[in-house]
PDB file of C-alpha atoms and ligand atoms in Angstrom:
ATOM      1  CA  MET A1296       3.138  18.757 -14.054  1.00 37.00           C
ATOM      2  CA  THR A1297       1.654  18.728 -10.563  1.00 40.00           C
ATOM      3  CA  ILE A1298       0.129  16.114  -8.351  1.00 42.00           C
ATOM      4  CA  SER A1299      -3.332  16.685  -7.058  1.00 48.00           C
ATOM      5  CA  VAL A1300      -3.439  16.526  -3.307  1.00 56.00           C
ATOM      6  CA  SER A1301      -6.762  17.389  -1.857  1.00 65.00           C
ATOM      7  CA  PRO A1302      -6.400  19.469   1.304  1.00 66.00           C
ATOM      8  CA  GLN A1303      -9.794  18.121   2.391  1.00 73.00           C
ATOM      9  CA  ALA A1304      -8.239  14.680   2.577  1.00 80.00           C
ATOM     10  CA  LEU A1305      -5.997  15.952   5.411  1.00 90.00           C
ATOM     11  CA  PRO A1306      -3.049  13.826   4.333  1.00 93.00           C
ATOM     12  CA  ALA A1307      -0.032  13.361   6.578  1.00 96.00           C
ATOM     13  CA  LEU A1308       3.451  14.035   5.260  1.00 96.00           C
ATOM     14  CA  VAL A1309       5.526  10.929   5.959  1.00 96.00           C
ATOM     15  CA  LEU A1310       9.140  11.405   6.988  1.00 96.00           C
ATOM     16  CA  ASN A1311      11.821   8.788   7.293  1.00 95.00           C
ATOM     17  CA  ALA A1312      13.490   8.452  10.706  1.00 96.00           C
ATOM     18  CA  ASP A1313      16.004  11.081   9.577  1.00 93.00           C
ATOM     19  CA  TYR A1314      13.190  13.622   9.179  1.00 93.00           C
ATOM     20  CA  ARG A1315      13.449  13.717   5.408  1.00 89.00           C
ATOM     21  CA  PRO A1316      10.429  12.826   3.289  1.00 90.00           C
ATOM     22  CA  LEU A1317      10.319   9.196   2.252  1.00 88.00           C
ATOM     23  CA  SER A1318       9.945  10.445  -1.283  1.00 84.00           C
ATOM     24  CA  TYR A1319       9.669  13.832  -2.981  1.00 80.00           C
ATOM     25  CA  TYR A1320       7.988  12.942  -6.189  1.00 79.00           C
ATOM     26  CA  PRO A1321       5.450  11.803  -5.689  1.00 80.00           C
ATOM     27  CA  LEU A1322       5.579  13.377  -2.245  1.00 86.00           C
ATOM     28  CA  SER A1323       5.146  10.732   0.458  1.00 91.00           C
ATOM     29  CA  LEU A1324       1.676  11.342   1.849  1.00 93.00           C
ATOM     30  CA  TRP A1325      -0.670   9.048   3.701  1.00 93.00           C
ATOM     31  CA  SER A1326      -4.387   9.404   4.132  1.00 91.00           C
ATOM     32  CA  TRP A1327      -5.362  10.397   7.672  1.00 91.00           C
ATOM     33  CA  GLN A1328      -6.766   6.900   8.145  1.00 90.00           C
ATOM     34  CA  ASP A1329      -3.422   5.287   7.319  1.00 93.00           C
ATOM     35  CA  ALA A1330      -1.562   7.824   9.438  1.00 94.00           C
ATOM     36  CA  ILE A1331      -3.718   7.073  12.490  1.00 93.00           C
ATOM     37  CA  LYS A1332      -3.385   3.364  11.950  1.00 94.00           C
ATOM     38  CA  ALA A1333       0.421   3.722  11.910  1.00 96.00           C
ATOM     39  CA  VAL A1334       0.260   5.752  15.135  1.00 95.00           C
ATOM     40  CA  PHE A1335      -1.705   2.979  16.838  1.00 93.00           C
ATOM     41  CA  LEU A1336       0.678   0.337  15.504  1.00 97.00           C
ATOM     42  CA  ASP A1337       3.468   2.392  17.082  1.00 97.00           C
ATOM     43  CA  ARG A1338       5.318   2.708  13.786  1.00 97.00           C
ATOM     44  CA  VAL A1339       5.448   6.502  13.668  1.00 98.00           C
ATOM     45  CA  ASN A1340       5.807   9.537  15.898  1.00 97.00           C
ATOM     46  CA  ILE A1341       3.492  12.474  15.384  1.00 97.00           C
ATOM     47  CA  ILE A1342       5.504  15.577  14.546  1.00 97.00           C
ATOM     48  CA  ALA A1343       2.702  18.037  13.791  1.00 97.00           C
ATOM     49  CA  GLU A1344      -1.075  18.021  13.833  1.00 96.00           C
ATOM     50  CA  TYR A1345      -4.025  19.557  12.059  1.00 95.00           C
ATOM     51  CA  ASP A1346      -6.681  21.450  13.972  1.00 92.00           C
ATOM     52  CA  HIS A1347      -9.209  18.810  12.955  1.00 90.00           C
ATOM     53  CA  SER A1348      -9.795  15.895  15.237  1.00 90.00           C
ATOM     54  CA  VAL A1349     -11.536  12.577  15.057  1.00 87.00           C
ATOM     55  CA  SER A1350     -13.295  10.981  17.961  1.00 87.00           C
ATOM     56  CA  SER A1351     -14.714   7.676  18.962  1.00 83.00           C
ATOM     57  CA  PRO A1352     -16.485   6.903  22.249  1.00 87.00           C
ATOM     58  CA  SER A1353     -13.143   6.142  23.884  1.00 87.00           C
ATOM     59  CA  PHE A1354     -10.806   8.790  22.548  1.00 83.00           C
ATOM     60  CA  THR A1355     -10.385  12.055  20.682  1.00 89.00           C
ATOM     61  CA  MET A1356      -7.355  12.680  18.605  1.00 90.00           C
ATOM     62  CA  ARG A1357      -6.122  15.475  16.397  1.00 93.00           C
ATOM     63  CA  LEU A1358      -5.204  14.333  12.922  1.00 94.00           C
ATOM     64  CA  PRO A1359      -1.465  14.175  12.302  1.00 96.00           C
ATOM     65  CA  SER A1360      -0.168  16.461   9.542  1.00 96.00           C
ATOM     66  CA  VAL A1361       3.428  15.218   9.767  1.00 97.00           C
ATOM     67  CA  VAL A1362       4.527  11.789  10.972  1.00 97.00           C
ATOM     68  CA  CYS A1363       7.998  10.320  11.235  1.00 98.00           C
ATOM     69  CA  LEU A1364       8.867   6.637  10.945  1.00 98.00           C
ATOM     70  CA  LYS A1365      10.414   5.151  14.089  1.00 98.00           C
ATOM     71  CA  THR A1366      12.611   2.821  12.068  1.00 97.00           C
ATOM     72  CA  TYR A1367      14.821   4.192   9.339  1.00 96.00           C
ATOM     73  CA  VAL A1368      14.040   2.822   5.898  1.00 92.00           C
ATOM     74  CA  GLN A1369      17.167   2.550   3.774  1.00 87.00           C
ATOM     75  CA  PRO A1370      16.382   4.187   0.443  1.00 77.00           C
ATOM     76  CA  SER A1371      17.373   2.102  -2.531  1.00 76.00           C
ATOM     77  CA  ARG A1372      20.578   3.403  -4.082  1.00 78.00           C
ATOM     78  CA  HIS A1373      19.710   2.459  -7.619  1.00 84.00           C
ATOM     79  CA  PRO A1374      16.386   3.698  -8.860  1.00 88.00           C
ATOM     80  CA  ALA A1375      14.228   1.228 -10.753  1.00 90.00           C
ATOM     81  CA  PHE A1376      14.272   1.524 -14.521  1.00 94.00           C
ATOM     82  CA  THR A1377      10.669   2.519 -15.096  1.00 92.00           C
ATOM     83  CA  ARG A1378       8.895   4.774 -17.505  1.00 92.00           C
ATOM     84  CA  PHE A1379       8.110   7.212 -14.711  1.00 91.00           C
ATOM     85  CA  ASN A1380      11.734   7.380 -13.556  1.00 93.00           C
ATOM     86  CA  VAL A1381      13.017   7.912 -17.101  1.00 96.00           C
ATOM     87  CA  PHE A1382      10.573  10.796 -17.504  1.00 95.00           C
ATOM     88  CA  LEU A1383      11.589  12.157 -14.103  1.00 94.00           C
ATOM     89  CA  ARG A1384      15.285  11.999 -15.045  1.00 96.00           C
ATOM     90  CA  ASP A1385      14.411  13.902 -18.225  1.00 97.00           C
ATOM     91  CA  LYS A1386      12.255  16.351 -16.243  1.00 95.00           C
ATOM     92  CA  PHE A1387       9.128  15.381 -18.162  1.00 95.00           C
ATOM     93  CA  GLU A1388      10.372  17.039 -21.331  1.00 97.00           C
ATOM     94  CA  CYS A1389      10.851  15.632 -24.785  1.00 98.00           C
ATOM     95  CA  GLN A1390      14.602  15.373 -25.221  1.00 98.00           C
ATOM     96  CA  TYR A1391      14.329  16.554 -28.804  1.00 98.00           C
ATOM     97  CA  CYS A1392      11.937  19.496 -28.756  1.00 98.00           C
ATOM     98  CA  GLY A1393      11.290  20.164 -25.064  1.00 97.00           C
ATOM     99  CA  SER A1394       7.555  19.501 -25.202  1.00 97.00           C
ATOM    100  CA  PRO A1395       5.999  18.201 -21.965  1.00 95.00           C
ATOM    101  CA  ASP A1396       3.056  16.648 -23.805  1.00 95.00           C
ATOM    102  CA  ASP A1397       2.357  13.173 -25.013  1.00 96.00           C
ATOM    103  CA  LEU A1398       5.626  11.692 -23.766  1.00 96.00           C
ATOM    104  CA  THR A1399       6.813   8.296 -24.920  1.00 96.00           C
ATOM    105  CA  PHE A1400       9.872   6.113 -24.472  1.00 93.00           C
ATOM    106  CA  ASP A1401      12.406   6.624 -27.274  1.00 96.00           C
ATOM    107  CA  HIS A1402      15.337   4.332 -28.016  1.00 96.00           C
ATOM    108  CA  VAL A1403      18.178   6.658 -29.063  1.00 97.00           C
ATOM    109  CA  ILE A1404      19.837   3.789 -30.938  1.00 97.00           C
ATOM    110  CA  PRO A1405      16.696   2.098 -32.285  1.00 96.00           C
ATOM    111  CA  ARG A1406      16.038  -1.491 -31.346  1.00 94.00           C
ATOM    112  CA  ALA A1407      16.230  -2.346 -35.048  1.00 93.00           C
ATOM    113  CA  HIS A1408      19.892  -1.264 -34.872  1.00 95.00           C
ATOM    114  CA  GLY A1409      20.568  -3.291 -31.728  1.00 96.00           C
ATOM    115  CA  GLY A1410      19.799  -0.498 -29.238  1.00 96.00           C
ATOM    116  CA  GLU A1411      19.006  -1.770 -25.774  1.00 96.00           C
ATOM    117  CA  THR A1412      16.251  -0.804 -23.391  1.00 96.00           C
ATOM    118  CA  THR A1413      18.509   0.683 -20.727  1.00 96.00           C
ATOM    119  CA  TRP A1414      19.022   3.981 -18.914  1.00 97.00           C
ATOM    120  CA  CYS A1415      21.800   4.851 -21.341  1.00 97.00           C
ATOM    121  CA  ASN A1416      19.734   4.338 -24.467  1.00 97.00           C
ATOM    122  CA  VAL A1417      16.229   5.486 -23.578  1.00 97.00           C
ATOM    123  CA  VAL A1418      14.961   9.051 -23.344  1.00 98.00           C
ATOM    124  CA  ALA A1419      11.628  10.791 -23.010  1.00 98.00           C
ATOM    125  CA  ALA A1420      10.346  11.925 -26.403  1.00 97.00           C
ATOM    126  CA  CYS A1421       7.006  13.374 -27.398  1.00 98.00           C
ATOM    127  CA  SER A1422       5.106  11.191 -29.762  1.00 97.00           C
ATOM    128  CA  PRO A1423       5.532  13.478 -32.835  1.00 97.00           C
ATOM    129  CA  CYS A1424       9.335  13.470 -32.335  1.00 97.00           C
ATOM    130  CA  ASN A1425       9.333   9.732 -31.733  1.00 96.00           C
ATOM    131  CA  LEU A1426       7.397   9.198 -34.956  1.00 96.00           C
ATOM    132  CA  ARG A1427       9.645  11.567 -36.902  1.00 96.00           C
ATOM    133  CA  LYS A1428      12.751   9.777 -35.670  1.00 96.00           C
ATOM    134  CA  GLY A1429      11.239   6.361 -36.353  1.00 94.00           C
ATOM    135  CA  SER A1430      13.890   3.668 -36.565  1.00 94.00           C
ATOM    136  CA  LYS A1431      16.609   5.998 -37.798  1.00 96.00           C
ATOM    137  CA  LEU A1432      19.898   6.507 -35.995  1.00 96.00           C
ATOM    138  CA  PRO A1433      20.305   9.960 -34.392  1.00 96.00           C
ATOM    139  CA  LYS A1434      22.707  11.025 -37.133  1.00 96.00           C
ATOM    140  CA  GLN A1435      20.425   9.807 -39.939  1.00 95.00           C
ATOM    141  CA  ALA A1436      17.458  11.585 -38.385  1.00 96.00           C
ATOM    142  CA  GLY A1437      19.483  14.652 -37.426  1.00 97.00           C
ATOM    143  CA  MET A1438      17.944  14.331 -33.966  1.00 97.00           C
ATOM    144  CA  HIS A1439      20.139  14.193 -30.880  1.00 97.00           C
ATOM    145  CA  PRO A1440      18.804  14.183 -27.322  1.00 97.00           C
ATOM    146  CA  HIS A1441      19.436  17.450 -25.446  1.00 96.00           C
ATOM    147  CA  GLN A1442      20.970  15.451 -22.645  1.00 95.00           C
ATOM    148  CA  LYS A1443      22.950  12.277 -23.129  1.00 95.00           C
ATOM    149  CA  PRO A1444      20.936   9.554 -21.403  1.00 97.00           C
ATOM    150  CA  TYR A1445      22.541   8.359 -18.165  1.00 97.00           C
ATOM    151  CA  HIS A1446      21.936   6.091 -15.211  1.00 95.00           C
ATOM    152  CA  PRO A1447      20.611   8.430 -12.495  1.00 95.00           C
ATOM    153  CA  THR A1448      21.133   8.042  -8.769  1.00 91.00           C
ATOM    154  CA  VAL A1449      18.215   8.225  -6.367  1.00 86.00           C
ATOM    155  CA  GLN A1450      19.593  11.632  -5.410  1.00 85.00           C
ATOM    156  CA  ASP A1451      19.395  12.812  -9.046  1.00 90.00           C
ATOM    157  CA  LEU A1452      15.744  11.808  -9.140  1.00 90.00           C
ATOM    158  CA  HIS A1453      15.068  13.468  -5.769  1.00 84.00           C
ATOM    159  CA  ASN A1454      16.599  16.668  -7.075  1.00 85.00           C
ATOM    160  CA  ASN A1455      14.455  16.581 -10.188  1.00 89.00           C
ATOM    161  CA  GLY A1456      11.396  15.680  -8.121  1.00 85.00           C
ATOM    162  CA  ARG A1457      11.777  18.929  -6.215  1.00 81.00           C
ATOM    163  CA  LEU A1458      11.128  20.789  -9.455  1.00 83.00           C
ATOM    164  CA  PHE A1459       7.563  19.492  -9.338  1.00 81.00           C
ATOM    165  CA  PRO A1460       5.978  20.561  -6.062  1.00 77.00           C
ATOM    166  CA  PRO A1461       2.443  19.323  -5.488  1.00 78.00           C
ATOM    167  CA  ASN A1462      -0.267  21.894  -5.902  1.00 78.00           C
ATOM    168  CA  TYR A1463      -1.032  21.761  -2.204  1.00 82.00           C
ATOM    169  CA  LEU A1464       1.449  21.947   0.641  1.00 85.00           C
ATOM    170  CA  HIS A1465       0.318  22.310   4.238  1.00 89.00           C
ATOM    171  CA  GLU A1466       2.259  24.918   6.234  1.00 89.00           C
ATOM    172  CA  SER A1467       3.349  22.295   8.784  1.00 91.00           C
ATOM    173  CA  TRP A1468       5.167  20.404   6.009  1.00 90.00           C
ATOM    174  CA  MET A1469       7.389  23.273   4.998  1.00 86.00           C
ATOM    175  CA  ASP A1470      10.146  22.682   7.531  1.00 86.00           C
ATOM    176  CA  TYR A1471      10.742  19.293   5.965  1.00 88.00           C
ATOM    177  CA  LEU A1472      10.563  20.275   2.318  1.00 83.00           C
ATOM    178  CA  TYR A1473      12.813  22.249   0.089  1.00 69.00           C
ATOM    179  CA  TRP A1474      10.257  23.981  -2.024  1.00 60.00           C
ATOM    180  CA  ASP A1475      10.390  27.697  -1.954  1.00 51.00           C
ATOM    181  CA  VAL A1476       6.806  28.364  -2.863  1.00 48.00           C
ATOM    182  CA  GLU A1477       4.065  30.687  -1.753  1.00 47.00           C
ATOM    183  CA  LEU A1478       1.744  29.046   0.715  1.00 46.00           C
ATOM    184  CA  GLN A1479      -1.838  28.754  -0.303  1.00 43.00           C
ATOM    185  CA  PRO A1480      -4.326  30.470   1.998  1.00 44.00           C
TER     186      PRO A1480
HETATM  187 ZN1   ZN B2351       9.398  16.358 -29.138  1.00 71.36          ZN
END
């Protein structure tokens, strides 16, 4: 799974005040318009620039390719329990067969058996596996998740997010990212 980032959009990579990306997945990117607005509002420092510039009658400015917040934003320690974050914890793979397609939310202990909708009872499952399991207990269905569901930390999700680099990364971003990928021409 990749995120489409159009190089033509000349997005700016947004770093926290500690020079780490605000988020890895999705990668924190702002449109050039938002990046310039933040520069004028004095909220960010420009760390790197594109060759392209924009001009108005009163100024010319090169578009920022990397900006850094002036004020540190404390990342939340406990990630929100959302569909996206459950899939990210499970690396976008069905926990029963490994398929990346057609993912759904599966209650390991079905709701009909009192299973709760929590980190520790919900996994990513493809829709055929989810249907096959139905409202049976794992033992009855003979289906056990590959990984016991757990409450991830933000760091866990960051680590998993790095497995999914966007399909476009500007060279000026590389010093701030951990992806070891070939640069596109
Ligand atoms: Zn499956």
